[in-house]
Short mmCIF file of C-alpha atoms in Angstrom, two decimals:
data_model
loop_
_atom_site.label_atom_id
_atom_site.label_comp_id
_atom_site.label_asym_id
_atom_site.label_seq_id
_atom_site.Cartn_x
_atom_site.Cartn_y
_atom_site.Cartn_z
CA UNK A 1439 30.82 -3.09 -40.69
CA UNK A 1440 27.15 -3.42 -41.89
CA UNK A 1441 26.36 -1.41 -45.26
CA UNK A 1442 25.66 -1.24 -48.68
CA UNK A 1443 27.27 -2.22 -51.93
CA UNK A 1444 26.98 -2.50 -56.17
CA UNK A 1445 28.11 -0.77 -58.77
CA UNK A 1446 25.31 -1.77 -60.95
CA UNK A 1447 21.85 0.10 -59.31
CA UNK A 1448 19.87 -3.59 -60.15
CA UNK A 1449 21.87 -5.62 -57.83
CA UNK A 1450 22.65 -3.16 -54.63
CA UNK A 1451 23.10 -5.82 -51.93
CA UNK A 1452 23.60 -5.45 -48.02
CA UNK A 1453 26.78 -7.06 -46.94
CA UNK A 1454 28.69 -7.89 -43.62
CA UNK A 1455 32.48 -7.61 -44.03
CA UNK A 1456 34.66 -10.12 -42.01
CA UNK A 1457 37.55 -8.45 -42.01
CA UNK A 1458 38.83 -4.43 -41.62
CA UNK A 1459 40.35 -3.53 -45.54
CA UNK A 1460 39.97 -0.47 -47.86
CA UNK A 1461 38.16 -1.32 -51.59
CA UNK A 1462 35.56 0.46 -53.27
CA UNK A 1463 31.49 -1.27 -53.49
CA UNK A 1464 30.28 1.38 -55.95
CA UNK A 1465 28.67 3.99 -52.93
CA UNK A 1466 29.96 6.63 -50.80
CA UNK A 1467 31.17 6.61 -47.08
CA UNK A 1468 27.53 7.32 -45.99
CA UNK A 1469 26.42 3.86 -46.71
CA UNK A 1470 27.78 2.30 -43.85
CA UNK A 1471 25.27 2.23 -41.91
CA UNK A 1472 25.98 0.11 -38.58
CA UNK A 1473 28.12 -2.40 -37.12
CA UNK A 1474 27.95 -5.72 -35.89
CA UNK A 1475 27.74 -6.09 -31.85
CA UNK A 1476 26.79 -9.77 -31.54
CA UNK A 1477 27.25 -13.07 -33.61
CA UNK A 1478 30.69 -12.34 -35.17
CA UNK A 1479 31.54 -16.05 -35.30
CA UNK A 1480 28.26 -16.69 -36.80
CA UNK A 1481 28.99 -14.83 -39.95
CA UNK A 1482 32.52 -15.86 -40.07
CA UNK A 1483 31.14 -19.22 -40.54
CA UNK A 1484 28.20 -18.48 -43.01
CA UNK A 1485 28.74 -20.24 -46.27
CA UNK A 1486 26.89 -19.04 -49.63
CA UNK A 1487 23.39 -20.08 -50.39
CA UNK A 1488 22.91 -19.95 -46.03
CA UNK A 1489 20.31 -17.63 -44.37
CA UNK A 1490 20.51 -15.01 -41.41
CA UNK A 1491 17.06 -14.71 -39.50
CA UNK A 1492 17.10 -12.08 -37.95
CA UNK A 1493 18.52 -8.79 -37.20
CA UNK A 1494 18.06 -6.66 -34.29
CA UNK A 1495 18.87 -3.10 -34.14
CA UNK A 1496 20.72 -2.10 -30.40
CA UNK A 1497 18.88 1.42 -29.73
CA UNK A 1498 21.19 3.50 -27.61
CA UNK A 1499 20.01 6.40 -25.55
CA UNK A 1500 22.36 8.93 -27.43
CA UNK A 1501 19.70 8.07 -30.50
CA UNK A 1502 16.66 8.57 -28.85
CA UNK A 1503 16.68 12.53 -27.32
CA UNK A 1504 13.34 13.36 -25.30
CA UNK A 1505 12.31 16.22 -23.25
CA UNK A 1506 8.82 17.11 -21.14
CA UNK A 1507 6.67 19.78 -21.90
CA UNK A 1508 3.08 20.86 -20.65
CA UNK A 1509 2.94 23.24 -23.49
CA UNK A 1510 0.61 23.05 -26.36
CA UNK A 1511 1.75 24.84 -28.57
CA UNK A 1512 4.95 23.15 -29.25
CA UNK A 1513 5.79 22.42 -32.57
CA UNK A 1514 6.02 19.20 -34.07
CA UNK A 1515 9.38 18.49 -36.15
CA UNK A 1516 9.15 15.29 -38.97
CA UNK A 1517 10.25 12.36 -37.07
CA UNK A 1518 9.47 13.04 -33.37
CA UNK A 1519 6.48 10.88 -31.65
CA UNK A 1520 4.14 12.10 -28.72
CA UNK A 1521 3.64 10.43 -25.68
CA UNK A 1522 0.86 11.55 -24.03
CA UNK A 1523 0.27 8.17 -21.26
CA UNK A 1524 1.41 5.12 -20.28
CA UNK A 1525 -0.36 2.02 -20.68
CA UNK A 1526 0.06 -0.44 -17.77
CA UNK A 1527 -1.36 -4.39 -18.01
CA UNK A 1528 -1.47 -5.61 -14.24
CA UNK A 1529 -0.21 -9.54 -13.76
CA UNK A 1530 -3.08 -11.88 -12.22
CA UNK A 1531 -0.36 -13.15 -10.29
CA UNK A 1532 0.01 -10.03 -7.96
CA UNK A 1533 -4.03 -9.24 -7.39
CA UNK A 1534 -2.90 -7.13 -3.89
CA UNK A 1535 -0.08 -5.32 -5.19
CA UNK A 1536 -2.18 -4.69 -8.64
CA UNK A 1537 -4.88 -3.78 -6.17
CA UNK A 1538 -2.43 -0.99 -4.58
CA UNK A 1539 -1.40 0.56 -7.92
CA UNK A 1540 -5.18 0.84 -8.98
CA UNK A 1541 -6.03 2.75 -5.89
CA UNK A 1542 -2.55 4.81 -6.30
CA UNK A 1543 -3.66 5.99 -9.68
CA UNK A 1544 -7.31 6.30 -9.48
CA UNK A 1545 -7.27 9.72 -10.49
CA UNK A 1546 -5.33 8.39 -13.25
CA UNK A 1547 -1.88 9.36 -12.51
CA UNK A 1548 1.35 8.39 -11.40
CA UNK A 1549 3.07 10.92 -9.73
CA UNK A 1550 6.74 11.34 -9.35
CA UNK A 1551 8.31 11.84 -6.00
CA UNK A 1552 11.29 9.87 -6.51
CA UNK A 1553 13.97 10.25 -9.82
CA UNK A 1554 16.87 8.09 -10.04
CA UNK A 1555 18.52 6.61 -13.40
CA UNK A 1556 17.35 3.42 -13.03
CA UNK A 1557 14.10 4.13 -11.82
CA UNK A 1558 10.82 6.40 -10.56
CA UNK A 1559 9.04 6.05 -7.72
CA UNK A 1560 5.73 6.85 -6.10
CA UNK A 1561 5.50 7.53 -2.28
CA UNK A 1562 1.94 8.51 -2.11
CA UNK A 1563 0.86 5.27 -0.50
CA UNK A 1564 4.16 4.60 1.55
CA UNK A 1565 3.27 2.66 4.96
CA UNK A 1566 1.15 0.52 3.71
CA UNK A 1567 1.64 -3.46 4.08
CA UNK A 1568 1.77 -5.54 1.45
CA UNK A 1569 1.76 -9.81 1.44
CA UNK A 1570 4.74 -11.54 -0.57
CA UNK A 1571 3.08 -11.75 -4.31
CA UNK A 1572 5.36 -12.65 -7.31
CA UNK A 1573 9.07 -12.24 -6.75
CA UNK A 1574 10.68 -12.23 -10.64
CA UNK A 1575 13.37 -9.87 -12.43
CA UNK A 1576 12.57 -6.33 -12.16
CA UNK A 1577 13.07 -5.85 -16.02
CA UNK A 1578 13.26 -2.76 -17.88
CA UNK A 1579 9.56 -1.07 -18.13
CA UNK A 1580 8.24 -3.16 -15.19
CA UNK A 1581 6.39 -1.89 -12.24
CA UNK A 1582 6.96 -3.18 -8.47
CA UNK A 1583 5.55 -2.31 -5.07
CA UNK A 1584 8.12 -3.10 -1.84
CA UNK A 1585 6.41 -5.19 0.64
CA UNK A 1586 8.40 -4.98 3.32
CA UNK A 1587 10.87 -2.52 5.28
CA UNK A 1588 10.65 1.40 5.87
CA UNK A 1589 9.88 1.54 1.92
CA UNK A 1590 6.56 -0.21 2.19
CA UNK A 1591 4.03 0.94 0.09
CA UNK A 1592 6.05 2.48 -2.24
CA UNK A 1593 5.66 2.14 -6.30
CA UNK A 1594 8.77 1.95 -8.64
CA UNK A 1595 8.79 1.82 -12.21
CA UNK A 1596 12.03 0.95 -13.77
CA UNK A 1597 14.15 2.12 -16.84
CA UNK A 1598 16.71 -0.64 -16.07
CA UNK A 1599 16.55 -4.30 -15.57
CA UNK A 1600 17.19 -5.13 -12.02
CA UNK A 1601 18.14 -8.53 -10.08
CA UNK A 1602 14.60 -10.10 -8.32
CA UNK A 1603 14.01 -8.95 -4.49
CA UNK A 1604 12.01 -10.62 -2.23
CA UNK A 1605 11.02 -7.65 -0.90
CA UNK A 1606 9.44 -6.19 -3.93
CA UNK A 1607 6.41 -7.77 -6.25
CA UNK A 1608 6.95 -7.76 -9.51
CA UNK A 1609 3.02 -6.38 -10.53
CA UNK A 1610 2.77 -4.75 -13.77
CA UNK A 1611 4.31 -3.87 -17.34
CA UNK A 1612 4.52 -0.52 -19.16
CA UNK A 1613 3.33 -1.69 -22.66
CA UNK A 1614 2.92 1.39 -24.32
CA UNK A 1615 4.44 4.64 -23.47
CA UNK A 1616 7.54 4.13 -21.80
CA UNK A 1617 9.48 6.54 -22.93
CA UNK A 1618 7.13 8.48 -20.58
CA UNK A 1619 9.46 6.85 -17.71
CA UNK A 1620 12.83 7.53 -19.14
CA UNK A 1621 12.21 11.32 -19.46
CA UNK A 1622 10.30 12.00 -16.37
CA UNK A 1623 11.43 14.46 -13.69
CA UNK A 1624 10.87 14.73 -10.25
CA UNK A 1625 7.63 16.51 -9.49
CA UNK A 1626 6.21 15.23 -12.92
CA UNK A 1627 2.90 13.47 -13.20
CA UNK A 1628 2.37 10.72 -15.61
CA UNK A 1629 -1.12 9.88 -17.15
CA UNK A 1630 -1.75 6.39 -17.07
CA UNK A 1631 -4.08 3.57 -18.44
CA UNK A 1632 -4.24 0.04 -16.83
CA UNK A 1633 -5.22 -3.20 -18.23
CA UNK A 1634 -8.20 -3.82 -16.44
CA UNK A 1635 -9.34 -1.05 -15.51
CA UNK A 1636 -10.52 -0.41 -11.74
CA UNK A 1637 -13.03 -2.52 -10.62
CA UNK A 1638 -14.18 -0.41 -8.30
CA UNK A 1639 -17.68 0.85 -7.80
CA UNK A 1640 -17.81 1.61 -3.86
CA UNK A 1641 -19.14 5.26 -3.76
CA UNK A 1642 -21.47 4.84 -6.95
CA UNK A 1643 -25.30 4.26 -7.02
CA UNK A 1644 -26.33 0.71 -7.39
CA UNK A 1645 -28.10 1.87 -10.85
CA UNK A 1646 -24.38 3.32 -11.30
CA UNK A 1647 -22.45 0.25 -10.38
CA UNK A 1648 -25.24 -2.03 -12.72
CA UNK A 1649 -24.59 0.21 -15.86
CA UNK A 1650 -20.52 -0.49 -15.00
CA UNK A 1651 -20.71 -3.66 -15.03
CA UNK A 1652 -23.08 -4.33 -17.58
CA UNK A 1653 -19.94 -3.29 -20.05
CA UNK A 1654 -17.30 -4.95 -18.47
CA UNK A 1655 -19.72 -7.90 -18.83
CA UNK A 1656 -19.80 -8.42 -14.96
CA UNK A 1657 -22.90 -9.65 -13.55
CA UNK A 1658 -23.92 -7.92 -10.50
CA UNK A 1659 -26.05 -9.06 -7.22
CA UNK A 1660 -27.52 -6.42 -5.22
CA UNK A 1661 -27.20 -6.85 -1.38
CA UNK A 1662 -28.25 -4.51 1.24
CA UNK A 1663 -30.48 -1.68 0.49
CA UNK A 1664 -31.24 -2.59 -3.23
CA UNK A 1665 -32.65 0.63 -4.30
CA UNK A 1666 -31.46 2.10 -7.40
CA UNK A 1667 -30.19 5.54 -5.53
CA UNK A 1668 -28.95 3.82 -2.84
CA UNK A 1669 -25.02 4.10 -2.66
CA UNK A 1670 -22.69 1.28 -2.21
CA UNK A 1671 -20.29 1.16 0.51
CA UNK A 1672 -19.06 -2.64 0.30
CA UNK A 1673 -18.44 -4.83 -2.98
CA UNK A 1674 -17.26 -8.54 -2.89
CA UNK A 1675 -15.10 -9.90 -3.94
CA UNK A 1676 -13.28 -6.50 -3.27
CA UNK A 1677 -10.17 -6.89 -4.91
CA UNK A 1678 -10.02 -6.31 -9.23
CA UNK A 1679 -8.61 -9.37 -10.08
CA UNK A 1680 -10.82 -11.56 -8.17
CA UNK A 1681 -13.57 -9.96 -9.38
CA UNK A 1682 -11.93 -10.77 -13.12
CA UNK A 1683 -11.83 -14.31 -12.55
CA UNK A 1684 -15.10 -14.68 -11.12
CA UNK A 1685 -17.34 -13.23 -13.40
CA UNK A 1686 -19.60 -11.69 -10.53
CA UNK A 1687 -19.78 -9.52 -7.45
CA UNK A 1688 -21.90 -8.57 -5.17
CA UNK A 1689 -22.66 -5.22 -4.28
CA UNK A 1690 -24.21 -3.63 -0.77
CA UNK A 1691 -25.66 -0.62 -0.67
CA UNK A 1692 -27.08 1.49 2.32
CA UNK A 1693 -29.35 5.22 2.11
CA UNK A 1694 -27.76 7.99 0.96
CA UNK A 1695 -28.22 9.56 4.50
CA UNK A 1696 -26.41 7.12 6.05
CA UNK A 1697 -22.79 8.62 4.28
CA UNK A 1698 -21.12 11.21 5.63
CA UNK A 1699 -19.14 14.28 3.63
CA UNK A 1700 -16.45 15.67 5.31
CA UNK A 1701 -13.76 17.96 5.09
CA UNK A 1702 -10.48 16.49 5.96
CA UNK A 1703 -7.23 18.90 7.69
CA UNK A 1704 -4.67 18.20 5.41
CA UNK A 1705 -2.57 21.27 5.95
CA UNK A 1706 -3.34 21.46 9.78
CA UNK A 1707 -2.91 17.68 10.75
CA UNK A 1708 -1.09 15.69 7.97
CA UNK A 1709 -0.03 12.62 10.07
CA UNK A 1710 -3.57 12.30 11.70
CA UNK A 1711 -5.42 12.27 8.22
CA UNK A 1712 -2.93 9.71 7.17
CA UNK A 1713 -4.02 8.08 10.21
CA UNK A 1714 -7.42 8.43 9.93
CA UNK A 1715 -7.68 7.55 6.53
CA UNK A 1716 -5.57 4.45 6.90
CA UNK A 1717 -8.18 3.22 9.85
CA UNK A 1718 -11.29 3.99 7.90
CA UNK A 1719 -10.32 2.37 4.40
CA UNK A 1720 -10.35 6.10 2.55
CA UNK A 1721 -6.57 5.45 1.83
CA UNK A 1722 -7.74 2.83 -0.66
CA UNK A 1723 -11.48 3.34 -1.08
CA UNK A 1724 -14.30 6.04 -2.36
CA UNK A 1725 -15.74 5.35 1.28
CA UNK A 1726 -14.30 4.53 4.68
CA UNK A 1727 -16.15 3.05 8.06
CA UNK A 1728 -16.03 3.80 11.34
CA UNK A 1729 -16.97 0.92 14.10
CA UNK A 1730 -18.95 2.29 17.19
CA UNK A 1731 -16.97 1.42 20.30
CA UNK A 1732 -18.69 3.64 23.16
CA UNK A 1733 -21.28 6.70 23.30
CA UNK A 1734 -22.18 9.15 25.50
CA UNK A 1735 -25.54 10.61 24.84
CA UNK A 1736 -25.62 14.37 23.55
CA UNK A 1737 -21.87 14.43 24.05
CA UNK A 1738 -19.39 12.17 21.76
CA UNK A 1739 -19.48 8.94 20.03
CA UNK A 1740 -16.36 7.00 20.24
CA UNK A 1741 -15.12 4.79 17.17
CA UNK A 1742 -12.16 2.01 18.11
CA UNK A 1743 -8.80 2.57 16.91
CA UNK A 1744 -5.30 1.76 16.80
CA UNK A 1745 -3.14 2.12 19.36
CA UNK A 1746 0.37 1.06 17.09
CA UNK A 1747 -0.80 2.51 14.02
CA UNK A 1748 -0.94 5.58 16.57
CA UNK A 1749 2.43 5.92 17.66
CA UNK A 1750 4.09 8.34 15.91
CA UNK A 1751 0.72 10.88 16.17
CA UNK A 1752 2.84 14.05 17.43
CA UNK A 1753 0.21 16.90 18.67
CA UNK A 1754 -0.90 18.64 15.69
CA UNK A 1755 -4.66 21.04 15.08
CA UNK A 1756 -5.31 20.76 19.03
CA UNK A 1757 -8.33 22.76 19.57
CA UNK A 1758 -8.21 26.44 20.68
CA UNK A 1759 -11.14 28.31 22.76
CA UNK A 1760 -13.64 25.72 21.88
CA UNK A 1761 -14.59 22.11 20.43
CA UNK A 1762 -17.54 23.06 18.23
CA UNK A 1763 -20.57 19.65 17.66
CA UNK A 1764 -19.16 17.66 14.18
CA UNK A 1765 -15.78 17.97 14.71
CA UNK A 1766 -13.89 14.78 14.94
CA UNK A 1767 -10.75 14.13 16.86
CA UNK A 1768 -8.05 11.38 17.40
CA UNK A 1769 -6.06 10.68 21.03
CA UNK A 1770 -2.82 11.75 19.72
CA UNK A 1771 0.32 9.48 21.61
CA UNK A 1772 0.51 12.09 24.51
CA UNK A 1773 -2.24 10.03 25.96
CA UNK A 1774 -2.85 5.98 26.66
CA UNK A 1775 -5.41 6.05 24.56
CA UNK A 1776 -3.88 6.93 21.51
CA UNK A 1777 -5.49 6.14 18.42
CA UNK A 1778 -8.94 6.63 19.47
CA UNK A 1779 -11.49 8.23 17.57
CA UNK A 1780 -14.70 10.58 18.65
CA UNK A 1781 -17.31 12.95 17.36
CA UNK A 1782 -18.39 15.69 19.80
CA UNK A 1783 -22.28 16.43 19.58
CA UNK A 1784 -22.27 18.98 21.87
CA UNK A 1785 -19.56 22.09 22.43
CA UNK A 1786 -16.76 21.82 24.91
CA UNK A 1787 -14.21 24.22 26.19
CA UNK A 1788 -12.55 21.91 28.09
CA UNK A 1789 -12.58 18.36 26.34
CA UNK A 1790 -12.00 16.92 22.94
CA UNK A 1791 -14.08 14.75 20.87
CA UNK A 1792 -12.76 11.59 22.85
CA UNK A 1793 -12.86 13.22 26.34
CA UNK A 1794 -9.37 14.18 26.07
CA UNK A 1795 -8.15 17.47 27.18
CA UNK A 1796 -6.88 19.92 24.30
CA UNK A 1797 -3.59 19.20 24.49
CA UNK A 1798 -3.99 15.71 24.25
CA UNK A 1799 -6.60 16.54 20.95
CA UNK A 1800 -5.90 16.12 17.20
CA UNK A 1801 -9.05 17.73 15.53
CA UNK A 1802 -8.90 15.48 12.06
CA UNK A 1803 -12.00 16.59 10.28
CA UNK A 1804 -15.37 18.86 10.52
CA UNK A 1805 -18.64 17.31 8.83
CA UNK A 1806 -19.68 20.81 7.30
CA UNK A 1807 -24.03 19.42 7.06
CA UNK A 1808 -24.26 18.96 10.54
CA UNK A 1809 -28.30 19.08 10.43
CA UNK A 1810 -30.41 18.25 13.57
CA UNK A 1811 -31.77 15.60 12.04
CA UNK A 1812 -27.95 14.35 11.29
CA UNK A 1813 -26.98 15.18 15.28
CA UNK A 1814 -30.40 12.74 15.91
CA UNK A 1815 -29.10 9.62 13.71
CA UNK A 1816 -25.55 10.40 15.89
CA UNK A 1817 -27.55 10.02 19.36
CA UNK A 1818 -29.17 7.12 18.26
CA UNK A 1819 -25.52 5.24 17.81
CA UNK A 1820 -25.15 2.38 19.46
CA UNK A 1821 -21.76 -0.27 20.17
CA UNK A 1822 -21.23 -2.05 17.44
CA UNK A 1823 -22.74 0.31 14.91
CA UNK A 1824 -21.22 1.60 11.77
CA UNK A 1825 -21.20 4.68 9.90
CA UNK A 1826 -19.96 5.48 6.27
CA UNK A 1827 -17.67 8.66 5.51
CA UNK A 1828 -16.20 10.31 2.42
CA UNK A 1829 -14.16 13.02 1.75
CA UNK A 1830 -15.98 16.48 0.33
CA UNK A 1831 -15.24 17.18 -3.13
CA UNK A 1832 -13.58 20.65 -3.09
#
């Protein structure tokens, strides 16, 4: 046992006993106050006048009790702490995977949609691929990413110390706050801070993406349309850590015209938006791009897509009646063109934005300012050219 001991209140001493026996050290049965898990043969072997450097309490759960609440007026007892986030610090040595968590939580939360009792996970950006990036122990408090398998994509952050898998990086450590992780439940979301912070200025102003910088101490090179209003739609290098180590990046910006709002089917056509946003970069970006692949004047512009990301694109929002001009559709896998994207500029009750038939039609999106002068800069499309989109605030 590990307690304390003296009859005279001038020298109370802690002491280690070496052996079980029954005596009295001048104090009560409450001043036992732990026991000793590890280094028995140490002390057996301590002689007088030697030194013991350290001690380490073991913390069991069964001392720590912890519960969720969303209510604000809960009252504080003496003794309990507040968690309010978790603060993450992102490894150098995983810049993708980092990259992928950023993007995950840029609203600043983590949410759970997996609970187990070693871990949490996140499947909000499940299905996307990941390269190999630091393979280590998946230690209590640390956060991974799988890079491989059906899993891919997913986030996991662990309340156990797990073996190293090649198919998961190792990208990040909870270094404040994880108790957050112990007592979450499924359908909880957890507020999070990273260390650094998003590098990420695509959707900003190039005034706005200058005053960023300028206090994280970046320096910044305009490219493209320079103007101070005009909004940026590329930075390189892209990813944060890169950008870290470099010092600089470069930022391209294009008119304010030349970005598209729209409003995204969620509820009607889950799998295409996945789709879509996976093609165009929204899954991971303020702003996506579409690529020009064929037009047909007054009737549809065509954007390239991909036929094996497209594969499992059941039918879902086919048109009724009538294709109205700004709606966008994708070929759903009904057709050998799956994957492919189109605008119609005119109305159709026969064909889809792609020159599909209905059934053969996922309507993705609408673009609600559909102006003539934005049907004009649509005619004018050519092969090759590009257009910006991003997704109407609500």
């Amino acid at each position: 046992f590990f307690g304390f001991g003296g009859f005279d209140p001038d020298l109370t001493y802690l002491m280690i006993s070496k052996r079980e026996h029954r005596a009295a050290y001048g104090t009560g049965a409450d001043a036992l106050i732990g026991k000793l898990t590890r280094g028995r043969s140490i002390v057996a072997d301590l002689n007088e006048g030697e030194t013991i450097e350290a001690i380490r309490p073991l913390v069991t759960k069964a001392e720590r009790i912890g519960f969720v609440t969303s209510d604000l007026n809960t009252e504080i007892q003496e003794g309990q702490e507040i968690f309010t986030f978790a603060r993450i610090k992102l490894s150098p040595d995983a810049p993708m995977s980092s990259e992928h968590f950023l993007s995950l939580t840029r609203e600043a939360s983590f949410p759970v949609d997996v609970h187990t009792h070693t871990y949490i996970a996140s499947e909000a950006l499940k299905g996307l691929s990941l390269p190999v990036e630091n393979i280590q122990y998946r230690s209590k408090y640390y956060l991974s990413v799988r890079n491989s398998g059906t899993e891919h994509g997913k986030v996991y952050a662990y309340k156990e110390s797990r073996l190293p898998n090649p198919s998961h990086n190792v990208f990040g450590e909870i270094i404040q706050g994880g108790d957050l992780i112990e007592y979450a439940q499924l359908g909880d979301t957890i507020y999070t801070v990273t260390e650094p912070k998003w590098m990420m200025v695509v959707g900003k102003t190039q005034k706005e993406a200058e005053e960023f910088f300028e206090r994280e101490h970046i320096e910044q090179v305009r490219e493209g349309n320079k103007d101070d209003n005009a909004v940026v739609v590329d930075q390189i290098p892209a990813l944060t850590m890169d950008i870290m180590e470099k010092g600089t990046v470069r930022t391209v910006g294009v008119e304010e015209e030349a970005v598209f709002e729209v409003v995204l089917f969620h509820e009607e056509a889950p799998k295409t938006v996945w789709y879509f946003k996976k093609i165009t970069g929204l899954i991971n970006w303020p702003i996506g791009y579409l690529r020009v692949f064929f037009t047909a004047p007054g009737m549809m512009v065509l954007f390239q897509g991909r036929a094996d990301e497209a594969g499992t694109l059941v039918p879902e929002n086919s048109p009724k009646g009538v294709v109205k001009k700004g709606m966008l559709g994708v070929t759903n896998m009904s057709r050998a063109n799956r994957g492919m994207m189109g605008i119609r500029l005119d109305e159709s009750k026969e064909y889809g934005p792609t020159g599909e038939t209905f059934d053969g039609t996922n309507i993705v999106l609408s673009i609600p300012s559909l102006t003539p002068s934005t049907l004009s800069f649509l005619s004018k499309l050519k092969e090759g050219d590009v257009i910006y989109v991003k997704e109407k605030q609500k």
